[in-house]
PDB file of C-alpha atoms in Angstrom:
ATOM      1  CA  UNK A 959     332.185  36.807 -25.858  1.00  0.00           C
ATOM      2  CA  UNK A 960     328.905  38.164 -27.089  1.00  0.00           C
ATOM      3  CA  UNK A 961     329.447  42.103 -27.000  1.00  0.00           C
ATOM      4  CA  UNK A 962     326.408  44.403 -27.209  1.00  0.00           C
ATOM      5  CA  UNK A 963     328.131  47.824 -27.057  1.00  0.00           C
ATOM      6  CA  UNK A 964     331.120  50.012 -27.023  1.00  0.00           C
ATOM      7  CA  UNK A 965     331.517  53.418 -25.279  1.00  0.00           C
ATOM      8  CA  UNK A 966     334.701  54.724 -26.596  1.00  0.00           C
ATOM      9  CA  UNK A 967     335.478  57.385 -23.914  1.00  0.00           C
ATOM     10  CA  UNK A 968     334.665  57.647 -20.194  1.00  0.00           C
ATOM     11  CA  UNK A 969     336.404  59.896 -17.552  1.00  0.00           C
ATOM     12  CA  UNK A 970     334.008  58.539 -14.673  1.00  0.00           C
ATOM     13  CA  UNK A 971     333.394  54.820 -14.907  1.00  0.00           C
ATOM     14  CA  UNK A 972     336.986  53.732 -13.862  1.00  0.00           C
ATOM     15  CA  UNK A 973     338.006  55.975 -10.838  1.00  0.00           C
ATOM     16  CA  UNK A 974     340.780  58.136 -11.841  1.00  0.00           C
ATOM     17  CA  UNK A 975     341.525  56.732 -15.247  1.00  0.00           C
ATOM     18  CA  UNK A 976     340.135  57.438 -18.566  1.00  0.00           C
ATOM     19  CA  UNK A 977     338.983  54.369 -20.105  1.00  0.00           C
ATOM     20  CA  UNK A 978     336.446  52.924 -22.696  1.00  0.00           C
ATOM     21  CA  UNK A 979     333.308  50.688 -21.758  1.00  0.00           C
ATOM     22  CA  UNK A 980     332.723  47.128 -23.093  1.00  0.00           C
ATOM     23  CA  UNK A 981     328.891  45.896 -22.728  1.00  0.00           C
ATOM     24  CA  UNK A 982     328.233  42.425 -22.819  1.00  0.00           C
ATOM     25  CA  UNK A 983     325.127  40.979 -23.508  1.00  0.00           C
ATOM     26  CA  UNK A 984     323.131  38.174 -21.355  1.00  0.00           C
ATOM     27  CA  UNK A 985     322.239  38.162 -17.687  1.00  0.00           C
ATOM     28  CA  UNK A 986     321.167  35.655 -15.312  1.00  0.00           C
ATOM     29  CA  UNK A 987     319.024  38.262 -13.344  1.00  0.00           C
ATOM     30  CA  UNK A 988     315.995  39.909 -14.362  1.00  0.00           C
ATOM     31  CA  UNK A 989     315.877  43.084 -12.054  1.00  0.00           C
ATOM     32  CA  UNK A 990     312.776  45.191 -12.672  1.00  0.00           C
ATOM     33  CA  UNK A 991     314.640  48.621 -12.666  1.00  0.00           C
ATOM     34  CA  UNK A 992     317.607  47.376 -14.881  1.00  0.00           C
ATOM     35  CA  UNK A 993     318.002  50.322 -17.372  1.00  0.00           C
ATOM     36  CA  UNK A 994     319.710  48.165 -20.157  1.00  0.00           C
ATOM     37  CA  UNK A 995     317.060  45.660 -21.168  1.00  0.00           C
ATOM     38  CA  UNK A 996     318.707  45.557 -24.611  1.00  0.00           C
ATOM     39  CA  UNK A 997     321.705  43.666 -22.774  1.00  0.00           C
ATOM     40  CA  UNK A 998     319.512  41.588 -20.742  1.00  0.00           C
ATOM     41  CA  UNK A 999     316.501  40.238 -22.784  1.00  0.00           C
ATOM     42  CA  UNK A1000     317.583  38.238 -25.863  1.00  0.00           C
ATOM     43  CA  UNK A1001     314.646  39.214 -27.833  1.00  0.00           C
ATOM     44  CA  UNK A1002     316.340  42.838 -27.716  1.00  0.00           C
ATOM     45  CA  UNK A1003     319.957  41.786 -28.528  1.00  0.00           C
ATOM     46  CA  UNK A1004     321.292  43.381 -31.592  1.00  0.00           C
ATOM     47  CA  UNK A1005     324.060  41.376 -33.797  1.00  0.00           C
ATOM     48  CA  UNK A1006     326.939  41.199 -31.596  1.00  0.00           C
ATOM     49  CA  UNK A1007     330.219  43.465 -32.135  1.00  0.00           C
ATOM     50  CA  UNK A1008     332.968  41.095 -33.192  1.00  0.00           C
ATOM     51  CA  UNK A1009     335.706  40.704 -30.593  1.00  0.00           C
ATOM     52  CA  UNK A1010     338.653  41.225 -33.046  1.00  0.00           C
ATOM     53  CA  UNK A1011     336.859  44.858 -33.655  1.00  0.00           C
ATOM     54  CA  UNK A1012     337.006  45.795 -29.809  1.00  0.00           C
ATOM     55  CA  UNK A1013     340.675  44.693 -29.930  1.00  0.00           C
ATOM     56  CA  UNK A1014     341.704  46.574 -32.943  1.00  0.00           C
ATOM     57  CA  UNK A1015     339.819  49.825 -31.491  1.00  0.00           C
ATOM     58  CA  UNK A1016     341.969  49.294 -28.348  1.00  0.00           C
ATOM     59  CA  UNK A1017     345.285  48.857 -30.120  1.00  0.00           C
ATOM     60  CA  UNK A1018     344.562  51.880 -31.750  1.00  0.00           C
ATOM     61  CA  UNK A1019     343.732  53.852 -28.655  1.00  0.00           C
ATOM     62  CA  UNK A1020     347.022  52.525 -26.761  1.00  0.00           C
ATOM     63  CA  UNK A1021     348.614  55.523 -25.151  1.00  0.00           C
ATOM     64  CA  UNK A1022     345.413  57.450 -25.005  1.00  0.00           C
ATOM     65  CA  UNK A1023     343.057  55.519 -23.216  1.00  0.00           C
ATOM     66  CA  UNK A1024     344.416  53.834 -19.656  1.00  0.00           C
ATOM     67  CA  UNK A1025     341.644  51.363 -19.084  1.00  0.00           C
ATOM     68  CA  UNK A1026     338.732  49.257 -20.016  1.00  0.00           C
ATOM     69  CA  UNK A1027     335.413  48.749 -18.165  1.00  0.00           C
ATOM     70  CA  UNK A1028     333.680  45.550 -18.800  1.00  0.00           C
ATOM     71  CA  UNK A1029     330.025  45.603 -17.841  1.00  0.00           C
ATOM     72  CA  UNK A1030     326.596  44.018 -18.869  1.00  0.00           C
ATOM     73  CA  UNK A1031     324.441  42.393 -18.728  1.00  0.00           C
ATOM     74  CA  UNK A1032     326.487  40.255 -16.369  1.00  0.00           C
ATOM     75  CA  UNK A1033     330.138  39.551 -18.047  1.00  0.00           C
ATOM     76  CA  UNK A1034     330.643  36.392 -15.905  1.00  0.00           C
ATOM     77  CA  UNK A1035     328.014  34.591 -17.632  1.00  0.00           C
ATOM     78  CA  UNK A1036     330.637  34.078 -20.589  1.00  0.00           C
ATOM     79  CA  UNK A1037     333.121  31.244 -20.055  1.00  0.00           C
ATOM     80  CA  UNK A1038     335.507  32.997 -22.229  1.00  0.00           C
ATOM     81  CA  UNK A1039     335.638  36.206 -20.358  1.00  0.00           C
ATOM     82  CA  UNK A1040     339.267  35.582 -18.714  1.00  0.00           C
ATOM     83  CA  UNK A1041     340.528  34.966 -22.389  1.00  0.00           C
ATOM     84  CA  UNK A1042     338.935  38.391 -23.747  1.00  0.00           C
ATOM     85  CA  UNK A1043     340.194  40.228 -20.516  1.00  0.00           C
ATOM     86  CA  UNK A1044     343.630  38.700 -21.178  1.00  0.00           C
ATOM     87  CA  UNK A1045     343.936  39.865 -24.565  1.00  0.00           C
ATOM     88  CA  UNK A1046     342.915  43.387 -23.346  1.00  0.00           C
ATOM     89  CA  UNK A1047     345.393  43.253 -20.723  1.00  0.00           C
ATOM     90  CA  UNK A1048     348.190  42.249 -23.097  1.00  0.00           C
ATOM     91  CA  UNK A1049     347.593  45.549 -24.856  1.00  0.00           C
ATOM     92  CA  UNK A1050     348.447  47.319 -21.452  1.00  0.00           C
ATOM     93  CA  UNK A1051     345.081  48.446 -20.113  1.00  0.00           C
ATOM     94  CA  UNK A1052     343.635  48.284 -16.535  1.00  0.00           C
ATOM     95  CA  UNK A1053     340.473  46.494 -16.194  1.00  0.00           C
ATOM     96  CA  UNK A1054     337.503  47.408 -13.891  1.00  0.00           C
ATOM     97  CA  UNK A1055     334.908  44.499 -13.905  1.00  0.00           C
ATOM     98  CA  UNK A1056     331.171  45.162 -12.964  1.00  0.00           C
ATOM     99  CA  UNK A1057     329.565  42.233 -11.745  1.00  0.00           C
ATOM    100  CA  UNK A1058     326.434  41.124  -9.555  1.00  0.00           C
ATOM    101  CA  UNK A1059     328.565  38.323  -7.783  1.00  0.00           C
ATOM    102  CA  UNK A1060     326.790  35.061  -8.885  1.00  0.00           C
ATOM    103  CA  UNK A1061     329.759  33.440 -10.346  1.00  0.00           C
ATOM    104  CA  UNK A1062     332.283  33.601  -7.415  1.00  0.00           C
ATOM    105  CA  UNK A1063     334.412  30.826  -9.066  1.00  0.00           C
ATOM    106  CA  UNK A1064     335.285  33.003 -12.019  1.00  0.00           C
ATOM    107  CA  UNK A1065     335.713  36.008  -9.678  1.00  0.00           C
ATOM    108  CA  UNK A1066     338.395  34.121  -7.983  1.00  0.00           C
ATOM    109  CA  UNK A1067     340.003  32.935 -10.942  1.00  0.00           C
ATOM    110  CA  UNK A1068     340.219  36.485 -12.378  1.00  0.00           C
ATOM    111  CA  UNK A1069     341.733  37.853  -9.216  1.00  0.00           C
ATOM    112  CA  UNK A1070     344.354  34.889  -8.880  1.00  0.00           C
ATOM    113  CA  UNK A1071     345.479  35.340 -12.254  1.00  0.00           C
ATOM    114  CA  UNK A1072     345.617  39.299 -12.015  1.00  0.00           C
ATOM    115  CA  UNK A1073     343.291  39.956 -14.669  1.00  0.00           C
ATOM    116  CA  UNK A1074     341.340  42.549 -13.032  1.00  0.00           C
ATOM    117  CA  UNK A1075     342.361  45.829 -11.558  1.00  0.00           C
ATOM    118  CA  UNK A1076     339.182  47.074  -9.875  1.00  0.00           C
ATOM    119  CA  UNK A1077     335.825  45.238  -9.102  1.00  0.00           C
ATOM    120  CA  UNK A1078     332.392  46.892  -8.661  1.00  0.00           C
ATOM    121  CA  UNK A1079     329.809  44.473  -7.480  1.00  0.00           C
ATOM    122  CA  UNK A1080     326.049  45.446  -7.190  1.00  0.00           C
ATOM    123  CA  UNK A1081     324.309  44.572  -3.971  1.00  0.00           C
ATOM    124  CA  UNK A1082     320.649  43.955  -5.015  1.00  0.00           C
ATOM    125  CA  UNK A1083     319.200  43.857  -1.362  1.00  0.00           C
ATOM    126  CA  UNK A1084     319.200  41.735   1.678  1.00  0.00           C
ATOM    127  CA  UNK A1085     320.078  38.155   0.886  1.00  0.00           C
ATOM    128  CA  UNK A1086     316.612  37.042   1.843  1.00  0.00           C
ATOM    129  CA  UNK A1087     315.053  39.064  -0.908  1.00  0.00           C
ATOM    130  CA  UNK A1088     317.503  38.469  -3.848  1.00  0.00           C
ATOM    131  CA  UNK A1089     315.100  36.057  -5.747  1.00  0.00           C
ATOM    132  CA  UNK A1090     312.374  38.493  -5.406  1.00  0.00           C
ATOM    133  CA  UNK A1091     314.275  41.337  -6.561  1.00  0.00           C
ATOM    134  CA  UNK A1092     315.992  39.575  -9.250  1.00  0.00           C
ATOM    135  CA  UNK A1093     313.069  37.619 -10.605  1.00  0.00           C
ATOM    136  CA  UNK A1094     315.298  34.649 -10.659  1.00  0.00           C
ATOM    137  CA  UNK A1095     316.569  31.989  -8.300  1.00  0.00           C
ATOM    138  CA  UNK A1096     319.658  32.943  -6.440  1.00  0.00           C
ATOM    139  CA  UNK A1097     322.075  31.093  -4.290  1.00  0.00           C
ATOM    140  CA  UNK A1098     322.853  33.322  -1.170  1.00  0.00           C
ATOM    141  CA  UNK A1099     326.185  31.471  -0.593  1.00  0.00           C
ATOM    142  CA  UNK A1100     327.401  32.634  -3.998  1.00  0.00           C
ATOM    143  CA  UNK A1101     326.726  36.273  -2.948  1.00  0.00           C
ATOM    144  CA  UNK A1102     328.381  35.952   0.098  1.00  0.00           C
ATOM    145  CA  UNK A1103     331.310  34.238  -1.317  1.00  0.00           C
ATOM    146  CA  UNK A1104     331.810  36.936  -3.890  1.00  0.00           C
ATOM    147  CA  UNK A1105     331.635  39.637  -1.198  1.00  0.00           C
ATOM    148  CA  UNK A1106     334.352  37.660   0.791  1.00  0.00           C
ATOM    149  CA  UNK A1107     336.447  37.253  -2.309  1.00  0.00           C
ATOM    150  CA  UNK A1108     336.447  40.741  -3.441  1.00  0.00           C
ATOM    151  CA  UNK A1109     337.092  42.318   0.153  1.00  0.00           C
ATOM    152  CA  UNK A1110     340.083  39.936   0.559  1.00  0.00           C
ATOM    153  CA  UNK A1111     341.261  40.344  -2.871  1.00  0.00           C
ATOM    154  CA  UNK A1112     343.669  43.426  -2.030  1.00  0.00           C
ATOM    155  CA  UNK A1113     342.373  45.105  -5.054  1.00  0.00           C
ATOM    156  CA  UNK A1114     340.284  48.239  -5.185  1.00  0.00           C
ATOM    157  CA  UNK A1115     336.667  47.691  -5.018  1.00  0.00           C
ATOM    158  CA  UNK A1116     333.203  49.244  -4.448  1.00  0.00           C
ATOM    159  CA  UNK A1117     329.836  47.903  -3.743  1.00  0.00           C
ATOM    160  CA  UNK A1118     326.738  49.542  -5.052  1.00  0.00           C
ATOM    161  CA  UNK A1119     323.116  49.462  -4.924  1.00  0.00           C
ATOM    162  CA  UNK A1120     320.283  50.943  -7.065  1.00  0.00           C
ATOM    163  CA  UNK A1121     317.493  51.619  -4.838  1.00  0.00           C
ATOM    164  CA  UNK A1122     313.822  52.016  -5.537  1.00  0.00           C
ATOM    165  CA  UNK A1123     311.493  53.417  -2.877  1.00  0.00           C
ATOM    166  CA  UNK A1124     308.686  50.795  -3.193  1.00  0.00           C
ATOM    167  CA  UNK A1125     311.476  47.975  -3.278  1.00  0.00           C
ATOM    168  CA  UNK A1126     313.913  48.611  -0.297  1.00  0.00           C
ATOM    169  CA  UNK A1127     313.404  50.190   3.140  1.00  0.00           C
ATOM    170  CA  UNK A1128     315.063  50.853   6.286  1.00  0.00           C
ATOM    171  CA  UNK A1129     315.246  47.166   7.250  1.00  0.00           C
ATOM    172  CA  UNK A1130     316.546  46.013   4.201  1.00  0.00           C
ATOM    173  CA  UNK A1131     319.261  48.770   4.394  1.00  0.00           C
ATOM    174  CA  UNK A1132     320.175  47.669   7.845  1.00  0.00           C
ATOM    175  CA  UNK A1133     320.522  44.163   6.615  1.00  0.00           C
ATOM    176  CA  UNK A1134     322.754  45.209   3.745  1.00  0.00           C
ATOM    177  CA  UNK A1135     324.802  47.149   5.865  1.00  0.00           C
ATOM    178  CA  UNK A1136     325.601  44.064   8.014  1.00  0.00           C
ATOM    179  CA  UNK A1137     326.205  41.961   4.799  1.00  0.00           C
ATOM    180  CA  UNK A1138     329.208  44.284   3.679  1.00  0.00           C
ATOM    181  CA  UNK A1139     330.547  45.277   6.876  1.00  0.00           C
ATOM    182  CA  UNK A1140     333.910  46.245   6.887  1.00  0.00           C
ATOM    183  CA  UNK A1141     333.846  47.221   3.103  1.00  0.00           C
ATOM    184  CA  UNK A1142     335.988  50.218   1.859  1.00  0.00           C
ATOM    185  CA  UNK A1143     333.282  51.774  -0.548  1.00  0.00           C
ATOM    186  CA  UNK A1144     329.702  51.559  -1.009  1.00  0.00           C
ATOM    187  CA  UNK A1145     327.493  53.835  -3.292  1.00  0.00           C
ATOM    188  CA  UNK A1146     323.756  54.228  -3.378  1.00  0.00           C
ATOM    189  CA  UNK A1147     322.602  54.436  -6.678  1.00  0.00           C
ATOM    190  CA  UNK A1148     319.436  56.867  -7.434  1.00  0.00           C
ATOM    191  CA  UNK A1149     316.722  55.152  -9.542  1.00  0.00           C
ATOM    192  CA  UNK A1150     315.615  57.055 -12.441  1.00  0.00           C
ATOM    193  CA  UNK A1151     312.329  55.870 -13.931  1.00  0.00           C
ATOM    194  CA  UNK A1152     313.130  56.523 -17.436  1.00  0.00           C
ATOM    195  CA  UNK A1153     313.867  53.292 -19.019  1.00  0.00           C
ATOM    196  CA  UNK A1154     313.496  49.955 -17.191  1.00  0.00           C
ATOM    197  CA  UNK A1155     313.437  46.100 -17.913  1.00  0.00           C
ATOM    198  CA  UNK A1156     309.854  45.906 -16.374  1.00  0.00           C
ATOM    199  CA  UNK A1157     307.723  48.910 -17.486  1.00  0.00           C
ATOM    200  CA  UNK A1158     305.800  48.920 -14.295  1.00  0.00           C
ATOM    201  CA  UNK A1159     309.119  50.432 -12.766  1.00  0.00           C
ATOM    202  CA  UNK A1160     308.497  53.394 -14.707  1.00  0.00           C
ATOM    203  CA  UNK A1161     305.599  54.006 -12.173  1.00  0.00           C
ATOM    204  CA  UNK A1162     307.659  53.863  -9.247  1.00  0.00           C
ATOM    205  CA  UNK A1163     309.595  56.537  -7.242  1.00  0.00           C
ATOM    206  CA  UNK A1164     313.280  57.271  -6.348  1.00  0.00           C
ATOM    207  CA  UNK A1165     314.237  58.415  -2.989  1.00  0.00           C
ATOM    208  CA  UNK A1166     315.052  62.211  -2.701  1.00  0.00           C
ATOM    209  CA  UNK A1167     318.339  63.365  -2.076  1.00  0.00           C
ATOM    210  CA  UNK A1168     317.515  64.118   1.613  1.00  0.00           C
ATOM    211  CA  UNK A1169     316.254  60.498   2.219  1.00  0.00           C
ATOM    212  CA  UNK A1170     319.409  59.050   0.663  1.00  0.00           C
ATOM    213  CA  UNK A1171     321.588  61.067   3.024  1.00  0.00           C
ATOM    214  CA  UNK A1172     319.640  59.686   5.765  1.00  0.00           C
ATOM    215  CA  UNK A1173     320.257  56.079   4.247  1.00  0.00           C
ATOM    216  CA  UNK A1174     323.706  56.889   4.025  1.00  0.00           C
ATOM    217  CA  UNK A1175     323.895  57.001   7.668  1.00  0.00           C
ATOM    218  CA  UNK A1176     322.933  53.450   7.964  1.00  0.00           C
ATOM    219  CA  UNK A1177     325.694  52.310   5.827  1.00  0.00           C
ATOM    220  CA  UNK A1178     328.077  54.680   7.287  1.00  0.00           C
ATOM    221  CA  UNK A1179     328.094  52.552  10.497  1.00  0.00           C
ATOM    222  CA  UNK A1180     329.582  49.482   8.745  1.00  0.00           C
ATOM    223  CA  UNK A1181     331.340  50.864   5.557  1.00  0.00           C
ATOM    224  CA  UNK A1182     334.511  53.158   5.497  1.00  0.00           C
ATOM    225  CA  UNK A1183     333.310  55.432   2.684  1.00  0.00           C
ATOM    226  CA  UNK A1184     329.547  55.946   1.451  1.00  0.00           C
ATOM    227  CA  UNK A1185     328.383  57.923  -1.313  1.00  0.00           C
ATOM    228  CA  UNK A1186     325.500  58.759  -3.767  1.00  0.00           C
ATOM    229  CA  UNK A1187     325.502  58.597  -7.400  1.00  0.00           C
TER     230      UNK A1187
END
């Protein structure tokens, strides 16, 4: 595991539980709006935090923290992610995994081995625009399979999208709403142009709150609970 950061306390990242957040480095996407370029681009990586340092911190916080959120970057690019999660689970913590769904085989393994307790998956856009939005080759079948696995897992989960006005429009939202039809929860994440993987995105624009509420109506036709973050 290559770990790029640790947030020692959060009351909002794991719904209903007090958590720590572990940030992995490395990602197989290059989304322009990404606000964590230091976790995505190797030229920005800092020296990794040793896994044992993370586990030592979590041992010391047993009984005070309830959960660990593992995010990135993209955690599933690391083959030893299951072993890392297993070591944390052995300390009694619940695990929330943030992923963009390009490694359904690992997701399936984590679900079957009961190593994760909550899943959050980013939906980048309609399947036919994934390569354009992520600036990388994408197998749409992997995205579809990850969505299917998550919805069938029996675990609490959510889907979410960071939306940029110049990048996604009404037709895209309608296609995305069909992609996750029947899902329990979906969140629109407002793009804030303060830091981005691609500096040109600092000149792009977020949707207004009123516009986001209108977009919510599209997803409300296919998803049980829709919210804004």
